[in-house]
XYZ file of C-alpha atoms in Angstrom:
273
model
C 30.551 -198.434 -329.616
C 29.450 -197.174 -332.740
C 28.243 -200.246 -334.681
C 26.287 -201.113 -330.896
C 24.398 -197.899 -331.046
C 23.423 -198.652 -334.217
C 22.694 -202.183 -333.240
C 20.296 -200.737 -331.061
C 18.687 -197.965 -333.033
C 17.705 -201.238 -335.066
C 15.695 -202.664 -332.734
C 12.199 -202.762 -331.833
C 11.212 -198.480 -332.557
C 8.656 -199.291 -329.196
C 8.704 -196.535 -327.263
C 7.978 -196.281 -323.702
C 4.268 -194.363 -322.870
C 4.164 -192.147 -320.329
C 0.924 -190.218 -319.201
C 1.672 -186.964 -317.721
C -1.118 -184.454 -316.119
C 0.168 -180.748 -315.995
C -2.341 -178.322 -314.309
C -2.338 -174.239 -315.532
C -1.525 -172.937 -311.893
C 1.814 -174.944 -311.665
C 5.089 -173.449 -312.213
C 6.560 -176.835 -314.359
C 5.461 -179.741 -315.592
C 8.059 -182.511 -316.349
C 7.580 -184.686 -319.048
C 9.882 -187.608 -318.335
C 12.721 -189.393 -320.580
C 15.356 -191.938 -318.968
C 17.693 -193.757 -320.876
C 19.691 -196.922 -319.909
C 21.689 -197.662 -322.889
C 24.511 -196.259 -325.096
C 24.836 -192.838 -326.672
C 26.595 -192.705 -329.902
C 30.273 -191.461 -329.499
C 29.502 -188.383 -332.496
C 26.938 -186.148 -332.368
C 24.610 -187.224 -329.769
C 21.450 -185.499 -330.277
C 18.196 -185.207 -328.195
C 15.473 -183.844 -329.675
C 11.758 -183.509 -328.070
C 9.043 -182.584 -330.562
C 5.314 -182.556 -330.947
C 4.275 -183.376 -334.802
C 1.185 -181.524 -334.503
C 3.049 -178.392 -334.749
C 5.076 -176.821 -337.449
C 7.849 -176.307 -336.797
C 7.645 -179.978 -334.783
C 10.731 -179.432 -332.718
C 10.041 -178.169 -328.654
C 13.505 -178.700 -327.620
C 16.685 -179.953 -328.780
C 19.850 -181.074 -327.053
C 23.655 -181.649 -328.406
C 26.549 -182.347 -326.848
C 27.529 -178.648 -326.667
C 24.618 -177.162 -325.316
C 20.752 -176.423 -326.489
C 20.406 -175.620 -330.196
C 16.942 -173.609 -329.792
C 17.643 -172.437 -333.345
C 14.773 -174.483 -334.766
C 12.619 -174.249 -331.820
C 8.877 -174.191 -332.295
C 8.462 -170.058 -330.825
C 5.500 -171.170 -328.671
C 7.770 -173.007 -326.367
C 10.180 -170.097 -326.900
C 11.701 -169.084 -323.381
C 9.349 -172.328 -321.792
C 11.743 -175.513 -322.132
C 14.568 -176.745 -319.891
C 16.825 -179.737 -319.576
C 19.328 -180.775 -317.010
C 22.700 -179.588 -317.926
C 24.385 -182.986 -317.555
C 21.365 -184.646 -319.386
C 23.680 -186.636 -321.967
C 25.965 -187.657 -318.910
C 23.488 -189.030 -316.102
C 21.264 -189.990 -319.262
C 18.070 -188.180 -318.195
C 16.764 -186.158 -321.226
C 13.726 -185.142 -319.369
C 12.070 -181.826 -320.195
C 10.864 -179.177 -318.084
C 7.996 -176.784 -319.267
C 7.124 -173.824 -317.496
C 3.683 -172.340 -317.400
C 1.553 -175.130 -318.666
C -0.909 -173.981 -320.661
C -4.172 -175.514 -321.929
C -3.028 -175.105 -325.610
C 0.047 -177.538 -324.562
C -1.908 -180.349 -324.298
C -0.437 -183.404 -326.828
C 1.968 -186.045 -327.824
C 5.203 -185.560 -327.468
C 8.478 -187.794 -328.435
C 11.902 -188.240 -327.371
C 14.054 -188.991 -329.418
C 17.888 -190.119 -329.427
C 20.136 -189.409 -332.404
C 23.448 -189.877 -334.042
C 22.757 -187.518 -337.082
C 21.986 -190.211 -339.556
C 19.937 -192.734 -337.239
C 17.389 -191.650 -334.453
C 15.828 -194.200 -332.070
C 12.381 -193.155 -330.007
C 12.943 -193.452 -326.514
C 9.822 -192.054 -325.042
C 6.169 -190.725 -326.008
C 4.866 -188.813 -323.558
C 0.806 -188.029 -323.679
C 0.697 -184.524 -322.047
C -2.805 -183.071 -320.638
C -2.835 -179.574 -318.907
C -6.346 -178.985 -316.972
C -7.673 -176.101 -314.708
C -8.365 -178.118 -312.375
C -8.688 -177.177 -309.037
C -9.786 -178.556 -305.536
C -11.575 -176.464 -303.123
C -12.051 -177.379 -299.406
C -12.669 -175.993 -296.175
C -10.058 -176.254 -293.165
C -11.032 -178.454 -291.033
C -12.750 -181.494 -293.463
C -10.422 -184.063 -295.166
C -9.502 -183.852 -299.010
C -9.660 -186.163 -301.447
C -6.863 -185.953 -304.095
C -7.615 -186.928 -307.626
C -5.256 -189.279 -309.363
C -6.854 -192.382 -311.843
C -5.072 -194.467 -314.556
C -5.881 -196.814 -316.667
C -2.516 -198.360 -317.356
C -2.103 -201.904 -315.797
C -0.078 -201.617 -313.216
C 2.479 -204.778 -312.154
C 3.143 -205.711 -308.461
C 6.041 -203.597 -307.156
C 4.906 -200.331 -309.281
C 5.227 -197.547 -306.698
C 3.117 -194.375 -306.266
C 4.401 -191.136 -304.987
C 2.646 -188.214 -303.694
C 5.001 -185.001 -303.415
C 3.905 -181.402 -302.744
C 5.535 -178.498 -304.911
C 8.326 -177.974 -302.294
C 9.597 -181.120 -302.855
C 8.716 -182.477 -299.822
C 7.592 -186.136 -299.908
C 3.839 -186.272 -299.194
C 3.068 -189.966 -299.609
C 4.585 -192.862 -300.699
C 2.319 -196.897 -301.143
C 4.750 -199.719 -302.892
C 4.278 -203.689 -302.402
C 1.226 -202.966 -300.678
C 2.031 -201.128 -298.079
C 2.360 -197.413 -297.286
C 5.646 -196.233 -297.185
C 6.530 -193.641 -294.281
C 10.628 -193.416 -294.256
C 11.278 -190.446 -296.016
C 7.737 -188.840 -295.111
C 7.967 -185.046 -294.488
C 6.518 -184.147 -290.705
C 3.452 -182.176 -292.074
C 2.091 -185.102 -293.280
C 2.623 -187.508 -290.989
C -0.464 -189.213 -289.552
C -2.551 -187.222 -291.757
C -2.542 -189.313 -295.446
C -3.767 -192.413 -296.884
C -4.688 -194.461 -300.110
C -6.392 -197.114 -301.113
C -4.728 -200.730 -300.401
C -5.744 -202.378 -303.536
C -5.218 -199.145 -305.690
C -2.284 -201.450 -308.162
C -5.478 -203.728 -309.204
C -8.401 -200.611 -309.614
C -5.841 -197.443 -310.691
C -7.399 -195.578 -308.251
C -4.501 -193.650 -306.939
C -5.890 -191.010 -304.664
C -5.042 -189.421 -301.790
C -6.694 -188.728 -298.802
C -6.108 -185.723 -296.516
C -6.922 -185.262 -293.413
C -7.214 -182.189 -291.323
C -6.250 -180.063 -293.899
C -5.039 -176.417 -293.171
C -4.327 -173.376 -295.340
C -0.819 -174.004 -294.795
C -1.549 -177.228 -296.724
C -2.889 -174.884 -299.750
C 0.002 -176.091 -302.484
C 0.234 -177.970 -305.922
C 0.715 -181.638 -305.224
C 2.127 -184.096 -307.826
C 1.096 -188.152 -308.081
C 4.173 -189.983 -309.903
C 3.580 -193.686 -310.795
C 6.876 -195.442 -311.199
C 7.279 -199.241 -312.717
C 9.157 -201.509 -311.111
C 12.255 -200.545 -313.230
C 12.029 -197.210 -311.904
C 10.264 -196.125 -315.335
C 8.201 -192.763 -314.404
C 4.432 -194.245 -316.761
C 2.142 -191.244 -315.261
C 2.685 -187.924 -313.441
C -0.667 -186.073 -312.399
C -0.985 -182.800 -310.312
C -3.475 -181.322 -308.910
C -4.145 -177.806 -307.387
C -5.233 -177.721 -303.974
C -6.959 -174.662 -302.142
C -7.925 -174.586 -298.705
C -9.997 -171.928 -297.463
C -10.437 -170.868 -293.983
C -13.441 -172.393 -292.261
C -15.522 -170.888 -289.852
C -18.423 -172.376 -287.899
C -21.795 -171.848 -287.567
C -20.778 -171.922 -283.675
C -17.948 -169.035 -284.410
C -20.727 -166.969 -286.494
C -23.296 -166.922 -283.583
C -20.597 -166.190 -281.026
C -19.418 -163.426 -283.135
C -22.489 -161.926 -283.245
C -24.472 -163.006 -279.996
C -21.407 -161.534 -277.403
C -21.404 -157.852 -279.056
C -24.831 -157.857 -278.701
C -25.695 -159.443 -274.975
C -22.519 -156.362 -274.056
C -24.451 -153.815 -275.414
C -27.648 -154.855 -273.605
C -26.277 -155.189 -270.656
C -24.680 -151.659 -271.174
C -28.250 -149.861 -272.326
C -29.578 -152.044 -269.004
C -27.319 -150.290 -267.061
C -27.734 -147.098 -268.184
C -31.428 -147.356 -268.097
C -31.195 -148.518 -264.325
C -29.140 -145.452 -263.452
C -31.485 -142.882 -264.510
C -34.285 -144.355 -263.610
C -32.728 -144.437 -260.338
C -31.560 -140.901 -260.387
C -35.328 -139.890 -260.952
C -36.698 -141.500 -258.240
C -34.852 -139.881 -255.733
C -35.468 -136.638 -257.355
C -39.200 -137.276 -256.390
């Protein structure tokens, strides 16, 4: 197993690129990293890290636990993995409050302790970006990429509850799994694999529909290659019809009251003469 693993830290170094759009609003931002080979039987070591930075290291992983010792303190408190990430061989990381400043390349990286092999370089861009809209209009969702995409790749929209807001692979959309909120209610474009053009559109849109929503693009392998989100706000609309209403019915009452009023007394007079 040994003399495989570093068989394979010998080959090609190419990493997989993966785009990944955080937004500041967001809880988490993931920053992907599968792996579907061997791990070395000592000392298995994942390490993310950004070499912009000194120290470099944002996260490291051994076969005991985290070894944050090292740990550049701006990520201090910020970083998470899954607990069984050298068992079900996902060593993706999990940042909490994006920040602007976070913005950058980062690498994953799979080690022995005497050879390391790059698994993943993940391009990371927080923005403060936020879409505004009033209830009742439909919503466009931002989502572009200029990666080429192969037939089969598969977009997925998903809302920050986890709830599955859209799904297009093989061009077609893909409704089994779609949560009821949604249904009837979404769409993208049909040749989106060919232009990159990965938006979403909403329709009807509600402040219950007020959320952070998450576009994953996955290759055909299953290979996560871009996660965007974007911060939707919907704010309560009210018409010009509503307004006029609002104000016209107080008013027509209190004419009709004063019309009343001015009737009785003028009444009341003219029997007193």
């Amino acid at each position: 197993m040994f003399l495989l693993f570093l068989l394979l830290m010998n080959v090609s170094q190419h990493a997989l690129a993966v785009e990944v759009e955080g937004n500041t609003e967001a809880e988490s931002v993931q920053l992907p990293c599968q792996h579907s080979g061997f791990i070395p039987d000592n000392n298995p070591t994942v390490t993310w890290t950004r070499n912009d930075l000194d120290p470099t290291t944002v996260h490291l992983r051994r076969e005991e636990g985290d070894d944050l010792e090292g740990q550049n303190q701006r990520y201090s408190g910020r970083t998470s993995m899954r607990p069984d990430a050298l068992d079900s061989l996902d060593f993706s990381l999990t940042l909490r409050k994006p920040q602007l400043t976070d913005s950058g390349k980062y690498s994953c990286t799979l080690s022995d302790g005497r050879k390391e092999r790059r698994l993943t370089d993940v391009h990371l861009q927080v923005k403060a970006d936020r879409e505004e809209v009033d209830s009742g209009e439909f919503v466009q969702l931002p989502c572009k990429t200029t990666l080429h995409l192969a037939e089969g790749a598969k977009v997925e929209w998903m809302d920050s509850g986890d709830h599955r807001v859209h799904v297009f692979q093989n061009g077609l959309d893909q409704p089994v799994g779609q949560s009821k909120d949604y249904r009837g209610r979404t769409e993208m474009y049909a040749n989106l694999v060919k232009t990159g053009d990965l938006r979403l559109f909403l329709d009807r849109p509600t402040e219950k529909d007020t959320n952070i929503y998450t576009c994953t693009v996955y290759s055909r392998e299953g290979n996560i290659l871009l996660k965007k989100q974007v911060k939707l706000y919907v704010r309560e609309y009210t018409s010009y019809t509503t307004i006029i209403i609002t104000i016209t019915v107080p008013c027509v009452i209190v004419v009709i009251i004063i019309s009343i009023y001015v009737g009785f007394r003028w009444g009341f007079y003219k029997r007193r003469w």
